[in-house]
Short mmCIF file of C-alpha atoms in Angstrom, two decimals:
data_model
loop_
_atom_site.label_atom_id
_atom_site.label_comp_id
_atom_site.label_asym_id
_atom_site.label_seq_id
_atom_site.Cartn_x
_atom_site.Cartn_y
_atom_site.Cartn_z
CA MET A 1 76.41 20.06 -105.43
CA GLY A 2 76.06 23.12 -107.66
CA ARG A 3 78.53 24.08 -110.35
CA ASN A 4 80.30 27.42 -110.13
CA ASP A 5 81.56 27.75 -113.70
CA GLY A 6 78.61 29.71 -115.03
CA THR A 7 77.18 26.88 -117.12
CA HIS A 8 73.44 26.59 -117.37
CA VAL A 9 73.14 23.00 -116.14
CA THR A 10 73.94 21.56 -112.75
CA ASP A 11 75.10 18.00 -112.22
CA ILE A 12 73.34 17.02 -109.04
CA LEU A 13 74.89 13.58 -108.89
CA PRO A 14 77.44 12.07 -111.25
CA ALA A 15 75.70 9.17 -112.93
CA SER A 16 78.43 6.57 -113.24
CA GLY A 17 76.19 3.52 -113.36
CA SER A 18 74.36 1.93 -116.25
CA VAL A 19 71.01 3.24 -115.04
CA THR A 20 69.89 6.43 -113.34
CA ARG A 21 66.47 7.74 -112.51
CA VAL A 22 64.94 10.95 -111.29
CA ASN A 23 64.24 10.76 -107.58
CA PRO A 24 60.40 10.92 -107.44
CA THR A 25 60.25 12.32 -103.90
CA SER A 26 62.80 15.14 -103.90
CA ALA A 27 64.17 17.98 -106.02
CA ARG A 28 66.77 20.71 -105.64
CA LEU A 29 66.74 24.48 -105.81
CA TYR A 30 69.88 25.97 -107.33
CA VAL A 31 70.97 29.58 -107.92
CA PRO A 32 72.91 29.73 -111.23
CA THR A 33 73.79 33.46 -111.29
CA GLY A 34 73.90 36.60 -109.17
CA PRO A 35 75.24 37.33 -105.67
CA ASP A 36 74.02 33.95 -104.37
CA LYS A 37 75.41 31.90 -107.25
CA GLY A 38 76.03 28.28 -106.28
CA ARG A 39 73.67 28.16 -103.30
CA GLY A 40 71.03 25.47 -103.21
CA ALA A 41 68.70 23.39 -101.06
CA SER A 42 66.98 20.02 -101.29
CA VAL A 43 63.19 19.93 -101.44
CA ASP A 44 60.86 17.08 -100.51
CA ASN A 45 57.21 16.97 -99.50
CA ARG A 46 57.86 19.15 -96.44
CA PRO A 47 57.84 22.94 -96.93
CA VAL A 48 61.28 24.51 -97.40
CA LEU A 49 61.65 28.21 -96.62
CA VAL A 50 63.43 30.59 -99.04
CA GLY A 51 64.48 34.03 -97.86
CA ALA A 52 67.11 36.29 -96.31
CA ASP A 53 66.54 35.04 -92.76
CA PRO A 54 69.32 32.70 -91.52
CA SER A 55 66.66 30.20 -90.39
CA CYS A 56 65.60 29.55 -94.01
CA GLU A 57 66.78 26.38 -95.74
CA LEU A 58 67.77 28.44 -98.82
CA VAL A 59 69.29 31.67 -97.55
CA LEU A 60 69.63 34.44 -100.17
CA ALA A 61 71.71 37.57 -99.58
CA ASP A 62 70.03 39.44 -102.46
CA ARG A 63 68.47 42.59 -100.94
CA SER A 64 65.39 42.20 -103.17
CA VAL A 65 64.52 39.00 -101.27
CA SER A 66 62.32 39.23 -98.16
CA ARG A 67 63.33 37.62 -94.88
CA LYS A 68 60.83 34.82 -95.36
CA HIS A 69 60.03 35.17 -99.02
CA ALA A 70 58.40 31.87 -100.04
CA GLU A 71 58.00 28.22 -99.23
CA VAL A 72 58.61 25.34 -101.63
CA ARG A 73 57.68 21.65 -101.51
CA ARG A 74 57.82 18.70 -103.92
CA GLU A 75 54.54 17.25 -105.18
CA ARG A 76 54.57 14.54 -107.86
CA GLU A 77 56.27 15.95 -111.00
CA PHE A 78 56.33 19.55 -109.78
CA VAL A 79 57.47 21.73 -106.95
CA ILE A 80 54.76 23.89 -105.40
CA VAL A 81 55.97 27.44 -104.74
CA ARG A 82 53.91 29.69 -102.42
CA ASP A 83 54.77 33.34 -101.90
CA LEU A 84 54.64 34.41 -98.24
CA GLY A 85 53.61 38.01 -98.82
CA SER A 86 57.05 39.12 -100.00
CA THR A 87 57.75 42.77 -100.80
CA ASN A 88 59.16 42.27 -104.29
CA GLY A 89 57.17 39.21 -105.29
CA THR A 90 57.68 35.73 -106.69
CA PHE A 91 57.67 35.31 -110.47
CA TYR A 92 57.15 32.39 -112.81
CA ARG A 93 57.54 32.96 -116.55
CA ASP A 94 57.66 36.70 -115.84
CA ALA A 95 54.24 36.67 -114.14
CA ARG A 96 53.90 37.48 -110.45
CA VAL A 97 52.35 34.53 -108.61
CA VAL A 98 50.93 33.71 -105.21
CA GLU A 99 51.11 29.95 -105.63
CA VAL A 100 52.26 28.00 -108.67
CA SER A 101 53.26 24.48 -109.76
CA VAL A 102 56.71 24.60 -111.40
CA PRO A 103 57.87 21.65 -113.57
CA LEU A 104 61.34 20.24 -113.05
CA GLY A 105 63.96 21.99 -115.16
CA GLU A 106 62.32 25.42 -115.08
CA GLU A 107 63.03 28.63 -113.15
CA ILE A 108 61.31 30.64 -110.45
CA ALA A 109 62.35 34.17 -109.43
CA PHE A 110 62.38 35.41 -105.84
CA GLY A 111 62.74 39.17 -106.19
CA LYS A 112 65.65 39.55 -108.62
CA THR A 113 67.16 36.14 -107.88
CA ARG A 114 66.37 33.40 -110.38
CA VAL A 115 66.39 29.87 -109.00
CA ARG A 116 66.39 26.68 -111.05
CA VAL A 117 64.20 23.74 -110.07
CA LEU A 118 66.22 20.59 -110.70
CA PRO A 119 65.48 16.93 -110.15
CA GLU A 120 67.93 14.80 -108.25
CA GLU A 121 69.24 11.93 -110.35
CA VAL A 122 70.24 8.83 -108.45
CA ALA A 123 72.00 5.67 -109.58
CA VAL A 124 69.70 2.65 -109.71
CA GLU A 125 71.06 -0.44 -108.03
CA ALA A 126 69.56 -3.39 -109.89
CA ARG A 127 70.26 -7.04 -109.18
CA PRO A 128 71.64 -8.91 -112.20
CA HIS A 129 68.98 -10.91 -114.04
CA ILE A 130 69.39 -14.68 -113.78
CA ALA A 131 69.00 -15.11 -117.57
CA ASP A 132 71.39 -13.99 -120.31
CA ARG A 133 68.62 -12.76 -122.60
CA LEU A 134 65.43 -10.78 -122.35
CA GLY A 135 63.16 -10.51 -125.36
CA PRO A 136 65.37 -9.37 -128.28
CA LEU A 137 68.32 -8.55 -125.97
CA VAL A 138 71.24 -10.94 -125.41
CA GLY A 139 74.09 -10.59 -122.94
CA SER A 140 75.70 -12.28 -119.95
CA ASP A 141 77.69 -9.17 -118.97
CA ILE A 142 76.61 -8.03 -115.52
CA ARG A 143 75.67 -4.54 -116.76
CA MET A 144 73.40 -6.01 -119.40
CA ARG A 145 71.75 -8.35 -116.90
CA GLU A 146 71.16 -5.41 -114.55
CA ILE A 147 69.46 -3.60 -117.43
CA PHE A 148 67.31 -6.71 -118.04
CA THR A 149 66.09 -6.56 -114.44
CA LEU A 150 65.34 -2.86 -114.68
CA ILE A 151 63.34 -3.37 -117.89
CA GLU A 152 61.15 -5.89 -116.10
CA ASP A 153 60.75 -3.53 -113.14
CA ILE A 154 59.70 -0.49 -115.18
CA GLY A 155 57.94 -2.26 -118.04
CA ASP A 156 54.39 -1.93 -116.78
CA SER A 157 54.88 1.61 -115.46
CA GLU A 158 54.34 4.75 -117.51
CA VAL A 159 57.72 6.39 -116.87
CA THR A 160 59.49 7.93 -119.84
CA VAL A 161 62.89 6.45 -120.62
CA VAL A 162 65.99 7.75 -122.39
CA VAL A 163 68.41 5.14 -123.77
CA GLU A 164 71.90 6.45 -124.46
CA GLY A 165 74.65 4.57 -126.22
CA GLU A 166 76.90 4.45 -129.25
CA THR A 167 75.51 3.59 -132.66
CA GLY A 168 74.85 -0.14 -132.96
CA THR A 169 74.62 -0.97 -129.25
CA GLY A 170 70.94 -1.99 -129.46
CA LYS A 171 68.97 1.01 -128.24
CA GLU A 172 65.89 0.13 -130.28
CA LEU A 173 66.00 -3.42 -128.91
CA VAL A 174 65.87 -1.98 -125.38
CA ALA A 175 62.80 0.03 -126.37
CA LYS A 176 61.17 -3.10 -127.82
CA ALA A 177 61.91 -5.05 -124.65
CA ILE A 178 60.35 -2.31 -122.48
CA HIS A 179 57.27 -2.23 -124.72
CA GLU A 180 56.95 -6.03 -124.66
CA HIS A 181 56.95 -5.93 -120.84
CA SER A 182 54.39 -3.12 -120.65
CA ASN A 183 50.62 -3.04 -120.46
CA ARG A 184 50.66 -1.54 -123.97
CA ARG A 185 52.20 -4.59 -125.65
CA GLY A 186 48.89 -5.46 -127.35
CA ALA A 187 49.46 -2.61 -129.82
CA PRO A 188 52.54 -2.28 -132.04
CA MET A 189 55.28 0.12 -130.98
CA VAL A 190 55.69 3.06 -133.36
CA VAL A 191 59.27 3.97 -134.32
CA PHE A 192 60.11 7.53 -135.38
CA ASP A 193 63.65 8.19 -136.61
CA CYS A 194 64.40 11.86 -135.88
CA ALA A 195 67.60 11.73 -137.95
CA ASN A 196 66.03 10.31 -141.09
CA GLN A 197 63.31 12.89 -141.68
CA PRO A 198 63.45 15.98 -143.93
CA LYS A 199 63.72 18.94 -141.56
CA ASP A 200 60.86 20.78 -143.24
CA LEU A 201 58.53 17.79 -142.85
CA ILE A 202 59.50 16.41 -139.45
CA GLU A 203 56.78 18.35 -137.59
CA SER A 204 54.07 17.04 -139.90
CA ALA A 205 55.41 13.48 -139.74
CA LEU A 206 55.41 13.52 -135.95
CA PHE A 207 52.34 15.57 -135.07
CA GLY A 208 50.28 15.34 -138.29
CA HIS A 209 48.74 18.16 -140.35
CA ILE A 210 45.38 19.40 -141.53
CA LYS A 211 44.35 19.80 -145.15
CA GLY A 212 45.83 22.95 -146.67
CA ALA A 213 48.38 23.44 -143.86
CA PHE A 214 51.12 23.95 -146.46
CA THR A 215 51.74 23.50 -150.16
CA GLY A 216 51.13 19.87 -151.02
CA ALA A 217 48.96 19.14 -147.97
CA THR A 218 46.01 18.01 -150.08
CA ALA A 219 44.57 15.81 -147.33
CA PRO A 220 44.78 15.63 -143.54
CA ARG A 221 47.48 13.37 -142.12
CA ALA A 222 47.80 11.56 -138.82
CA GLY A 223 51.29 11.85 -137.36
CA SER A 224 53.31 9.24 -135.49
CA PHE A 225 51.94 10.33 -132.12
CA GLN A 226 48.37 9.67 -133.24
CA ARG A 227 49.36 6.31 -134.71
CA ALA A 228 50.96 5.44 -131.36
CA ASP A 229 47.82 6.37 -129.39
CA GLY A 230 47.32 3.68 -126.75
CA SER A 231 50.80 2.30 -127.36
CA THR A 232 54.48 3.27 -127.16
CA ILE A 233 56.39 5.65 -129.42
CA PHE A 234 60.13 5.22 -129.80
CA LEU A 235 61.92 8.45 -130.76
CA ASP A 236 65.22 7.32 -132.24
CA GLU A 237 68.18 9.74 -132.33
CA LEU A 238 66.39 12.35 -130.27
CA GLY A 239 69.57 14.44 -130.19
CA GLU A 240 68.78 15.45 -133.78
CA PHE A 241 65.43 16.95 -132.75
CA GLY A 242 65.57 20.70 -133.40
CA LEU A 243 65.12 23.34 -130.72
CA GLU A 244 62.19 24.83 -132.61
CA LEU A 245 60.12 21.65 -132.14
CA GLN A 246 61.16 20.77 -128.62
CA PRO A 247 58.40 22.89 -126.96
CA LYS A 248 55.77 20.85 -128.83
CA LEU A 249 57.31 17.62 -127.57
CA LEU A 250 57.39 19.06 -124.05
CA ARG A 251 53.66 19.80 -124.32
CA VAL A 252 52.98 16.17 -125.21
CA LEU A 253 54.79 15.11 -122.04
CA GLU A 254 53.09 17.67 -119.81
CA ALA A 255 49.56 17.80 -121.20
CA ARG A 256 49.31 14.58 -123.23
CA GLU A 257 48.02 16.45 -126.26
CA ILE A 258 49.26 17.43 -129.71
CA GLN A 259 48.63 20.24 -132.13
CA LYS A 260 48.67 19.36 -135.83
CA VAL A 261 50.48 21.59 -138.29
CA GLY A 262 47.96 24.24 -139.35
CA GLY A 263 45.53 23.26 -136.62
CA ASP A 264 44.04 25.63 -134.04
CA GLY A 265 43.15 23.23 -131.26
CA TYR A 266 44.77 20.38 -129.40
CA GLU A 267 43.96 16.68 -129.54
CA PRO A 268 44.58 14.25 -126.66
CA VAL A 269 46.99 11.35 -127.11
CA ASP A 270 47.73 8.44 -124.79
CA VAL A 271 51.33 7.43 -125.46
CA ARG A 272 54.37 6.26 -123.58
CA ILE A 273 57.60 7.83 -124.82
CA ILE A 274 60.93 6.05 -125.04
CA ALA A 275 63.75 8.04 -126.60
CA ALA A 276 67.24 7.08 -127.71
CA THR A 277 70.34 8.99 -128.73
CA ASN A 278 74.00 8.36 -129.45
CA ARG A 279 74.74 11.75 -127.90
CA ASN A 280 75.12 12.70 -124.26
CA LEU A 281 71.97 14.74 -123.66
CA ARG A 282 73.44 16.43 -120.59
CA GLN A 283 76.20 17.82 -122.79
CA GLU A 284 73.64 18.80 -125.42
CA VAL A 285 71.79 20.79 -122.76
CA ARG A 286 75.01 22.53 -121.71
CA ALA A 287 75.71 23.41 -125.33
CA GLY A 288 72.25 24.96 -125.68
CA ARG A 289 71.07 22.40 -128.24
CA PHE A 290 68.53 20.67 -126.03
CA ARG A 291 66.03 22.13 -123.58
CA GLU A 292 66.82 21.41 -119.95
CA ASP A 293 63.16 21.09 -118.90
CA LEU A 294 62.52 18.63 -121.74
CA TYR A 295 65.57 16.58 -120.77
CA TYR A 296 64.34 16.17 -117.21
CA ARG A 297 60.83 15.24 -118.33
CA LEU A 298 62.20 12.59 -120.68
CA ALA A 299 65.01 11.13 -118.57
CA VAL A 300 62.87 9.94 -115.68
CA VAL A 301 64.82 6.74 -116.18
CA LYS A 302 68.05 6.85 -118.19
CA ILE A 303 69.78 3.70 -119.42
CA GLN A 304 73.37 3.81 -120.65
CA LEU A 305 74.14 0.86 -122.93
CA PRO A 306 77.77 -0.30 -122.82
CA PRO A 307 79.65 -0.55 -126.14
CA LEU A 308 80.61 -4.01 -127.32
CA ARG A 309 84.32 -3.35 -126.67
CA ASP A 310 83.43 -3.08 -122.96
CA ARG A 311 81.62 -6.43 -122.91
CA THR A 312 83.67 -8.58 -125.27
CA SER A 313 82.94 -11.65 -123.13
CA ASP A 314 79.47 -11.55 -124.74
CA ILE A 315 80.84 -12.05 -128.26
CA PRO A 316 80.60 -15.90 -128.33
CA LEU A 317 77.05 -15.75 -126.98
CA LEU A 318 76.04 -13.10 -129.51
CA VAL A 319 77.63 -14.98 -132.42
CA GLU A 320 75.70 -18.15 -131.55
CA HIS A 321 72.52 -16.11 -131.19
CA PHE A 322 72.93 -14.55 -134.64
CA ILE A 323 73.71 -17.93 -136.24
CA GLN A 324 70.59 -19.50 -134.69
CA ARG A 325 68.39 -16.60 -135.66
CA ASN A 326 69.78 -16.76 -139.19
CA GLY A 327 69.01 -20.45 -139.44
CA ALA A 328 72.56 -20.86 -140.72
CA SER A 329 73.98 -24.34 -141.17
CA CYS A 330 77.54 -23.53 -140.16
CA SER A 331 79.70 -23.40 -137.07
CA ILE A 332 82.45 -21.08 -135.84
CA ASP A 333 86.00 -22.05 -134.96
CA PRO A 334 86.35 -21.25 -131.22
CA GLY A 335 89.94 -20.19 -131.92
CA SER A 336 88.71 -17.10 -133.78
CA TYR A 337 87.13 -15.58 -130.68
CA ALA A 338 90.44 -14.34 -129.23
CA LYS A 339 91.00 -12.17 -132.32
CA LEU A 340 87.39 -11.00 -132.32
CA MET A 341 87.64 -10.00 -128.67
CA ALA A 342 90.83 -8.00 -129.38
CA TYR A 343 89.03 -5.86 -131.97
CA ASP A 344 87.39 -2.66 -130.70
CA TRP A 345 84.12 -3.00 -132.72
CA PRO A 346 83.39 0.63 -133.65
CA GLY A 347 80.02 -0.49 -135.08
CA ASN A 348 79.25 -2.44 -131.89
CA VAL A 349 76.74 -5.31 -131.89
CA ARG A 350 75.32 -4.27 -135.25
CA GLU A 351 78.75 -4.62 -136.84
CA LEU A 352 79.21 -8.05 -135.26
CA LYS A 353 75.83 -9.14 -136.64
CA ASN A 354 76.85 -8.00 -140.13
CA VAL A 355 80.07 -10.01 -139.88
CA VAL A 356 78.18 -13.14 -138.78
CA ASP A 357 75.55 -12.71 -141.49
CA ARG A 358 78.24 -12.29 -144.16
CA ALA A 359 80.15 -15.36 -142.98
CA ALA A 360 76.98 -17.46 -142.74
CA ALA A 361 75.87 -16.53 -146.25
CA LEU A 362 79.22 -17.50 -147.76
CA ASN A 363 79.77 -20.70 -145.77
CA ARG A 364 76.54 -22.66 -145.80
CA GLY A 365 77.05 -26.13 -144.38
CA LYS A 366 80.68 -25.52 -143.42
CA THR A 367 82.20 -26.07 -139.98
CA ASN A 368 84.88 -24.33 -137.93
CA ILE A 369 84.73 -21.06 -139.83
CA ASP A 370 87.36 -18.50 -138.88
CA LEU A 371 84.96 -15.62 -138.29
CA ALA A 372 87.85 -13.20 -137.81
CA GLN A 373 88.66 -13.28 -141.53
CA TYR A 374 85.37 -11.53 -142.27
CA VAL A 375 86.55 -8.43 -140.43
CA GLN A 376 88.99 -6.25 -142.35
CA PRO A 377 92.56 -7.36 -141.46
CA GLU A 378 93.69 -3.97 -140.14
CA ASP A 379 90.70 -3.96 -137.79
CA LEU A 380 92.05 -7.02 -135.95
CA SER A 381 95.12 -5.11 -134.76
CA PRO A 382 93.51 -2.02 -133.27
CA ARG A 383 95.58 0.90 -132.10
CA PRO A 384 94.90 2.49 -128.74
CA ALA A 385 92.67 5.51 -129.20
CA HIS A 386 95.46 7.83 -128.05
CA GLU A 387 98.09 6.46 -130.46
CA PRO A 388 98.63 8.61 -133.58
CA THR A 389 98.44 7.04 -137.04
CA ALA A 390 102.02 8.15 -137.79
CA GLU A 391 104.83 10.24 -136.36
CA PRO A 392 103.92 13.92 -136.81
CA ASP A 393 105.89 15.83 -139.42
CA LEU A 394 107.52 18.57 -137.34
CA SER A 395 108.48 20.48 -140.46
CA MET A 396 104.82 21.46 -140.88
CA SER A 397 102.91 23.98 -138.80
CA PHE A 398 100.55 22.65 -136.14
CA LYS A 399 97.55 23.56 -138.28
CA GLU A 400 98.96 21.73 -141.33
CA ALA A 401 99.90 18.63 -139.34
CA LYS A 402 96.51 18.50 -137.65
CA GLY A 403 94.75 18.93 -141.00
CA ARG A 404 96.63 15.96 -142.43
CA VAL A 405 95.61 13.73 -139.50
CA VAL A 406 91.99 14.82 -139.76
CA SER A 407 91.93 14.23 -143.52
CA ASP A 408 93.42 10.76 -143.08
CA PHE A 409 90.80 9.88 -140.48
CA GLU A 410 87.89 11.26 -142.51
CA SER A 411 88.82 9.41 -145.68
CA ARG A 412 89.39 6.08 -143.90
CA TYR A 413 86.22 6.44 -141.83
CA ILE A 414 83.95 7.38 -144.75
CA GLU A 415 85.21 4.60 -147.02
CA ARG A 416 85.06 1.87 -144.36
CA LEU A 417 81.57 2.89 -143.23
CA LEU A 418 80.31 3.01 -146.82
CA ARG A 419 81.68 -0.49 -147.58
CA GLN A 420 80.32 -1.85 -144.30
CA HIS A 421 76.83 -0.79 -145.37
CA LYS A 422 77.17 -2.21 -148.88
CA ASN A 423 77.63 1.21 -150.52
CA ASN A 424 74.26 2.51 -149.30
CA ILE A 425 75.02 6.19 -148.81
CA SER A 426 71.83 6.99 -146.91
CA VAL A 427 72.39 4.21 -144.37
CA ALA A 428 76.09 5.05 -143.97
CA ALA A 429 75.31 8.74 -143.44
CA ARG A 430 72.69 7.89 -140.82
CA GLU A 431 75.10 5.60 -138.98
CA ALA A 432 77.74 8.34 -139.06
CA GLY A 433 75.21 10.78 -137.63
CA ILE A 434 75.76 13.33 -140.38
CA ASP A 435 73.62 14.76 -143.15
CA ARG A 436 73.53 12.68 -146.35
CA LYS A 437 74.58 15.69 -148.46
CA HIS A 438 77.59 16.29 -146.21
CA PHE A 439 78.48 12.59 -146.44
CA LYS A 440 78.45 12.79 -150.25
CA ASP A 441 80.55 15.99 -150.10
CA LEU A 442 83.17 14.09 -148.08
CA MET A 443 83.09 11.24 -150.62
CA ARG A 444 83.80 13.73 -153.42
CA LYS A 445 86.49 15.44 -151.35
CA TYR A 446 88.45 12.20 -150.96
CA GLY A 447 87.62 10.65 -154.33
CA ILE A 448 85.55 7.83 -152.81
CA GLU A 449 83.05 6.27 -155.16
CA ALA A 450 80.18 3.91 -154.50
CA ARG A 451 81.03 0.61 -156.12
CA PRO A 452 78.83 -0.95 -158.83
CA GLY A 453 75.51 -2.18 -157.48
CA ASP A 454 74.91 0.83 -155.30
CA SER A 455 71.21 1.63 -155.36
CA ASP A 456 71.60 4.95 -153.60
CA PRO A 457 73.56 7.29 -155.91
#
């Protein structure tokens, strides 16, 4: 159903499950603006008529539209649009066309009416896997086991995948599991962290450059896409990928070729793309920070990883897994699990791993360790997210009171995250999803210093 609030993106189907995928056999036409705003029609492999005639599947009242203006059908990753001799023409990318293949996420104009071509996202019903682990992934929660089954189902296909989830939920592990179940597993997966690259060098790092392309380019360089040729590339934190580079990524998806910085021609690449982000890409599209057509080309399958607080029953299993992998000679007091399961784990599985590693390192050969003591005491009595830190001071203006709450949150968050990552500013900034310089500015603002031993001043 189309939205009528003027936003650029249409939610075809609310994706409430852990996994959604683009329906490969159908699409939807949707009118975002103009006199026919909100109208739409489903499209499959049978021709759908667009025009002013009431017999058309998509009826447009716009007087620039002919009675039977065009026909549209779905074919693989495109919709095929054929003009039926209309008076005012059919246009794609401002060029009048007779017949054209339009990728999902783009627009076609019938007369003066612009129509978006949208995929239909459907929830994937997957049976829970019988095992509680798959490759590097561990979990007995039903949502995790459904994801395990899906990974096996799509592993040897070539579909692109987007993995969404909070920081520390294991998005890279999902990518590794998909790669290990693919026909490309004979070659190593290439990981490219979009958030940890200098903005002026990210294009070169990803696509490569030729000699002399810019100051300092004294030799040609192969980018991550070339190094992943014949394998899988994992684009971590894709939400940080700038709008100016998104068309080049779209070209890789559509044409399977790259253009090096400073290069004139294009070079073919054979890669499978898996992307991950801690942002909601649909919301990023609405905000104008991510291209809609690129989103739909990437999110052929979209996996939403649950945060650890929503699968706390997995904590004992994960703790034992981390102890075994560590080769630690210690054991955990089962009585500590109740406290661990009451904590909301803002750092998710990664934070739990850090707690286990810390406890194991300090308690070699010991038994019945109270693991809860290795989480900061205040963390074990979490407040509901809606509960304020203190009663508001009504003598202050709203702006002043809000500023005090924000300052309290920022200072506590920055210091805790920095200590959690052993005073490594770069790592803490990356986990916070903010620029390292901004992170250091916040440290100075609140008088937070890296403790002795910090190797990242």
